Amino acid sequence: MTEQQIYLKIESFLKYADKQLLDAVSLPGGRIRLFAANPESYNCNYAVINQWLDVDETIEAAEEEFAGRDIFPCRFYGAPDSVELEQLRPAFIRHGYSIKVLEEIHMMALCQWKKDSCCCEYSTYWQQQELTPEEKTFVLDSVEGEYALFHIQRQLRRGCGKMLFAQKGQTIVGALLYTIQGDTVMISDDYTPLDYAKKELVEQLVCLSVQQCRTEQKELLFARVKGKQAFALYETMGFSPVKMTPLWWAVKGALPPWLEKQS
């Protein structure tokens, strides 16, 4: 595939990935995605402004919708079809929003796998059903809040995701979320040591994901990669960065602590 084809596939994936997981509400100049049972989750509850109509009306409509569902604060996301942030920034500031651009998150697509084989230090297995109590505990210990757990379980139940777990003995030491949409797969999260000191673990999980993609005859595998260490590691495995608009959030009031510390 050409760079442009890869870009368009990733753009389409990101634009519609939550369509199979979340409820939709229309706005005058955009949309909202909702999972009201999980009100604290930003990934599951957000608004997008995708038309340059009356931006102020769209912001006010989103705030009313979120408030009516007891979801606070109202937040907007820089989805691929969003109006550019710099056009929206004055309106967000007018309405009292804080803005965070996530410069250190990159989309990287597998162009040429550079590893001969998977290392076998860890035992691994795929989970496509309800997570076990041990798996739930591992996920909760790996992230802040329960939003990721709810989101993962919904993906598994609806058949649009798989979870790959790695064990050392009987202890879970790492996991990877494999999200599927048509012929495209995204490694949306890898739950592994944050300092990547055990890079062999990440390599083994990604290697098995590559094998799974080939078995399922998927056309594109890409990853959402955060930070310089992770970027370098994925690059050594044969992933290349895809030039896309940086992710951003606009949040009513102050940024939450987890977002404030994001690079």
PDB file of C-alpha atoms in Angstrom, residues 100-245:
ATOM      1  CA  LYS A 100      -4.375  19.652  25.446  1.00  0.00           C
ATOM      2  CA  VAL A 101      -2.549  18.526  22.285  1.00  0.00           C
ATOM      3  CA  LEU A 102      -0.984  15.063  22.591  1.00  0.00           C
ATOM      4  CA  GLU A 103       2.196  15.526  20.585  1.00  0.00           C
ATOM      5  CA  GLU A 104       3.880  12.342  21.836  1.00  0.00           C
ATOM      6  CA  ILE A 105       1.201   9.949  20.573  1.00  0.00           C
ATOM      7  CA  HIS A 106       1.977   8.605  17.112  1.00  0.00           C
ATOM      8  CA  MET A 107       0.229   6.340  14.646  1.00  0.00           C
ATOM      9  CA  MET A 108       2.677   3.776  13.267  1.00  0.00           C
ATOM     10  CA  ALA A 109       1.860   1.247  10.545  1.00  0.00           C
ATOM     11  CA  LEU A 110       3.618  -2.057   9.953  1.00  0.00           C
ATOM     12  CA  CYS A 111       5.473  -1.750   6.666  1.00  0.00           C
ATOM     13  CA  GLN A 112       8.024  -4.583   6.918  1.00  0.00           C
ATOM     14  CA  TRP A 113       8.312  -6.997   9.827  1.00  0.00           C
ATOM     15  CA  LYS A 114      11.981  -7.065  10.862  1.00  0.00           C
ATOM     16  CA  LYS A 115      11.990  -9.906  13.389  1.00  0.00           C
ATOM     17  CA  ASP A 116      12.771 -13.450  12.268  1.00  0.00           C
ATOM     18  CA  SER A 117      10.679 -15.175  14.928  1.00  0.00           C
ATOM     19  CA  CYS A 118       8.873 -14.649  18.215  1.00  0.00           C
ATOM     20  CA  CYS A 119      10.932 -15.073  21.369  1.00  0.00           C
ATOM     21  CA  CYS A 120       9.394 -17.610  23.741  1.00  0.00           C
ATOM     22  CA  GLU A 121      10.274 -16.362  27.216  1.00  0.00           C
ATOM     23  CA  TYR A 122       6.605 -15.881  28.091  1.00  0.00           C
ATOM     24  CA  SER A 123       3.581 -18.113  27.672  1.00  0.00           C
ATOM     25  CA  THR A 124       0.753 -16.337  25.854  1.00  0.00           C
ATOM     26  CA  TYR A 125      -2.913 -16.802  25.066  1.00  0.00           C
ATOM     27  CA  TRP A 126      -5.720 -14.913  23.345  1.00  0.00           C
ATOM     28  CA  GLN A 127      -8.839 -13.892  25.252  1.00  0.00           C
ATOM     29  CA  GLN A 128     -12.025 -13.309  23.250  1.00  0.00           C
ATOM     30  CA  GLN A 129     -14.579 -13.898  26.008  1.00  0.00           C
ATOM     31  CA  GLU A 130     -15.368 -12.281  29.359  1.00  0.00           C
ATOM     32  CA  LEU A 131     -12.178 -11.408  31.243  1.00  0.00           C
ATOM     33  CA  THR A 132     -11.343 -13.594  34.208  1.00  0.00           C
ATOM     34  CA  PRO A 133     -10.959 -12.043  37.689  1.00  0.00           C
ATOM     35  CA  GLU A 134      -7.155 -12.288  37.336  1.00  0.00           C
ATOM     36  CA  GLU A 135      -7.240 -10.552  33.940  1.00  0.00           C
ATOM     37  CA  LYS A 136      -9.516  -7.794  35.250  1.00  0.00           C
ATOM     38  CA  THR A 137      -7.174  -7.190  38.179  1.00  0.00           C
ATOM     39  CA  PHE A 138      -4.191  -6.931  35.840  1.00  0.00           C
ATOM     40  CA  VAL A 139      -5.960  -4.382  33.612  1.00  0.00           C
ATOM     41  CA  LEU A 140      -7.098  -2.313  36.592  1.00  0.00           C
ATOM     42  CA  ASP A 141      -3.567  -2.326  38.007  1.00  0.00           C
ATOM     43  CA  SER A 142      -2.227  -1.135  34.633  1.00  0.00           C
ATOM     44  CA  VAL A 143      -4.467   1.891  34.072  1.00  0.00           C
ATOM     45  CA  GLU A 144      -6.059   4.692  36.059  1.00  0.00           C
ATOM     46  CA  GLY A 145      -9.766   4.088  36.632  1.00  0.00           C
ATOM     47  CA  GLU A 146     -12.109   1.413  35.370  1.00  0.00           C
ATOM     48  CA  TYR A 147     -12.937   3.024  32.021  1.00  0.00           C
ATOM     49  CA  ALA A 148     -10.422   0.873  30.121  1.00  0.00           C
ATOM     50  CA  LEU A 149     -11.843  -2.300  31.653  1.00  0.00           C
ATOM     51  CA  PHE A 150     -15.415  -1.405  30.627  1.00  0.00           C
ATOM     52  CA  HIS A 151     -14.281  -0.498  27.121  1.00  0.00           C
ATOM     53  CA  ILE A 152     -12.248  -3.690  26.679  1.00  0.00           C
ATOM     54  CA  GLN A 153     -15.064  -5.922  27.873  1.00  0.00           C
ATOM     55  CA  ARG A 154     -17.524  -4.251  25.515  1.00  0.00           C
ATOM     56  CA  GLN A 155     -15.165  -4.857  22.576  1.00  0.00           C
ATOM     57  CA  LEU A 156     -14.789  -8.522  23.489  1.00  0.00           C
ATOM     58  CA  ARG A 157     -18.533  -9.047  23.888  1.00  0.00           C
ATOM     59  CA  ARG A 158     -19.263  -7.468  20.493  1.00  0.00           C
ATOM     60  CA  GLY A 159     -16.556  -9.403  18.659  1.00  0.00           C
ATOM     61  CA  CYS A 160     -14.557  -6.369  17.539  1.00  0.00           C
ATOM     62  CA  GLY A 161     -11.548  -6.936  19.778  1.00  0.00           C
ATOM     63  CA  LYS A 162      -9.224  -9.537  21.262  1.00  0.00           C
ATOM     64  CA  MET A 163      -6.877  -9.403  24.217  1.00  0.00           C
ATOM     65  CA  LEU A 164      -3.478 -11.078  24.114  1.00  0.00           C
ATOM     66  CA  PHE A 165      -2.060 -11.930  27.549  1.00  0.00           C
ATOM     67  CA  ALA A 166       1.490 -12.937  28.493  1.00  0.00           C
ATOM     68  CA  GLN A 167       2.319 -14.922  31.617  1.00  0.00           C
ATOM     69  CA  LYS A 168       5.445 -15.806  33.523  1.00  0.00           C
ATOM     70  CA  GLY A 169       4.525 -18.918  35.437  1.00  0.00           C
ATOM     71  CA  GLN A 170       0.962 -18.261  36.595  1.00  0.00           C
ATOM     72  CA  THR A 171       1.403 -14.490  36.808  1.00  0.00           C
ATOM     73  CA  ILE A 172       0.120 -12.158  34.074  1.00  0.00           C
ATOM     74  CA  VAL A 173       2.952  -9.799  33.163  1.00  0.00           C
ATOM     75  CA  GLY A 174       1.675  -8.075  30.019  1.00  0.00           C
ATOM     76  CA  ALA A 175      -1.220  -7.719  27.616  1.00  0.00           C
ATOM     77  CA  LEU A 176      -2.128  -6.168  24.308  1.00  0.00           C
ATOM     78  CA  LEU A 177      -5.496  -4.983  22.998  1.00  0.00           C
ATOM     79  CA  TYR A 178      -6.110  -5.948  19.373  1.00  0.00           C
ATOM     80  CA  THR A 179      -9.006  -3.955  17.869  1.00  0.00           C
ATOM     81  CA  ILE A 180     -10.559  -5.110  14.591  1.00  0.00           C
ATOM     82  CA  GLN A 181     -12.518  -3.303  11.919  1.00  0.00           C
ATOM     83  CA  GLY A 182     -12.884  -4.992   8.550  1.00  0.00           C
ATOM     84  CA  ASP A 183      -9.449  -5.706   7.080  1.00  0.00           C
ATOM     85  CA  THR A 184      -7.667  -3.319   9.456  1.00  0.00           C
ATOM     86  CA  VAL A 185      -6.342  -3.984  12.965  1.00  0.00           C
ATOM     87  CA  MET A 186      -5.067  -1.524  15.551  1.00  0.00           C
ATOM     88  CA  ILE A 187      -2.876  -2.323  18.531  1.00  0.00           C
ATOM     89  CA  SER A 188      -4.727   0.234  20.603  1.00  0.00           C
ATOM     90  CA  ASP A 189      -3.009  -0.409  23.926  1.00  0.00           C
ATOM     91  CA  ASP A 190      -0.171  -2.548  25.232  1.00  0.00           C
ATOM     92  CA  TYR A 191      -0.192  -3.077  28.973  1.00  0.00           C
ATOM     93  CA  THR A 192       3.471  -3.731  29.619  1.00  0.00           C
ATOM     94  CA  PRO A 193       6.263  -2.317  31.834  1.00  0.00           C
ATOM     95  CA  LEU A 194       6.226   1.426  31.252  1.00  0.00           C
ATOM     96  CA  ASP A 195      10.011   1.747  31.003  1.00  0.00           C
ATOM     97  CA  TYR A 196      10.168  -0.933  28.280  1.00  0.00           C
ATOM     98  CA  ALA A 197      13.102  -2.537  30.106  1.00  0.00           C
ATOM     99  CA  LYS A 198      11.595  -5.889  29.096  1.00  0.00           C
ATOM    100  CA  LYS A 199      11.253  -5.048  25.450  1.00  0.00           C
ATOM    101  CA  GLU A 200      11.272  -8.754  24.588  1.00  0.00           C
ATOM    102  CA  LEU A 201       7.790  -8.921  26.112  1.00  0.00           C
ATOM    103  CA  VAL A 202       6.469  -6.186  23.816  1.00  0.00           C
ATOM    104  CA  GLU A 203       8.177  -7.764  20.815  1.00  0.00           C
ATOM    105  CA  GLN A 204       6.643 -11.151  21.550  1.00  0.00           C
ATOM    106  CA  LEU A 205       3.142  -9.721  21.900  1.00  0.00           C
ATOM    107  CA  VAL A 206       3.450  -7.659  18.715  1.00  0.00           C
ATOM    108  CA  CYS A 207       4.970 -10.615  16.840  1.00  0.00           C
ATOM    109  CA  LEU A 208       1.980 -12.789  17.738  1.00  0.00           C
ATOM    110  CA  SER A 209      -0.323  -9.985  16.616  1.00  0.00           C
ATOM    111  CA  VAL A 210       1.445  -9.892  13.247  1.00  0.00           C
ATOM    112  CA  GLN A 211       0.986 -13.662  12.939  1.00  0.00           C
ATOM    113  CA  GLN A 212      -2.691 -13.327  13.853  1.00  0.00           C
ATOM    114  CA  CYS A 213      -3.159 -10.624  11.215  1.00  0.00           C
ATOM    115  CA  ARG A 214      -1.640 -12.862   8.567  1.00  0.00           C
ATOM    116  CA  THR A 215      -3.803 -15.810   9.625  1.00  0.00           C
ATOM    117  CA  GLU A 216      -6.917 -13.637   9.412  1.00  0.00           C
ATOM    118  CA  GLN A 217      -5.693 -12.107   6.116  1.00  0.00           C
ATOM    119  CA  LYS A 218      -5.878  -8.565   7.423  1.00  0.00           C
ATOM    120  CA  GLU A 219      -4.455  -5.907   5.115  1.00  0.00           C
ATOM    121  CA  LEU A 220      -3.147  -3.374   7.620  1.00  0.00           C
ATOM    122  CA  LEU A 221      -1.814  -3.500  11.177  1.00  0.00           C
ATOM    123  CA  PHE A 222      -1.098  -0.224  12.924  1.00  0.00           C
ATOM    124  CA  ALA A 223      -0.423   0.890  16.478  1.00  0.00           C
ATOM    125  CA  ARG A 224      -1.119   3.910  18.639  1.00  0.00           C
ATOM    126  CA  VAL A 225       2.310   4.499  20.193  1.00  0.00           C
ATOM    127  CA  LYS A 226       3.097   6.844  23.058  1.00  0.00           C
ATOM    128  CA  GLY A 227       6.510   8.255  23.946  1.00  0.00           C
ATOM    129  CA  LYS A 228      10.007   8.160  22.476  1.00  0.00           C
ATOM    130  CA  GLN A 229      10.993   4.767  23.904  1.00  0.00           C
ATOM    131  CA  ALA A 230       7.903   3.050  22.546  1.00  0.00           C
ATOM    132  CA  PHE A 231       8.323   4.843  19.204  1.00  0.00           C
ATOM    133  CA  ALA A 232      11.904   3.587  18.870  1.00  0.00           C
ATOM    134  CA  LEU A 233      10.911   0.049  19.830  1.00  0.00           C
ATOM    135  CA  TYR A 234       8.107  -0.181  17.280  1.00  0.00           C
ATOM    136  CA  GLU A 235      10.389   1.315  14.654  1.00  0.00           C
ATOM    137  CA  THR A 236      12.954  -1.472  15.200  1.00  0.00           C
ATOM    138  CA  MET A 237      10.160  -3.993  14.598  1.00  0.00           C
ATOM    139  CA  GLY A 238       9.314  -2.524  11.185  1.00  0.00           C
ATOM    140  CA  PHE A 239       6.620   0.045  11.975  1.00  0.00           C
ATOM    141  CA  SER A 240       6.804   3.463  10.332  1.00  0.00           C
ATOM    142  CA  PRO A 241       5.128   6.697  11.482  1.00  0.00           C
ATOM    143  CA  VAL A 242       2.073   7.863   9.575  1.00  0.00           C
ATOM    144  CA  LYS A 243       1.777  11.639   9.330  1.00  0.00           C
ATOM    145  CA  MET A 244      -1.547  12.543  10.904  1.00  0.00           C
ATOM    146  CA  THR A 245      -2.965  15.518  12.780  1.00  0.00           C
TER     147      THR A 245
END
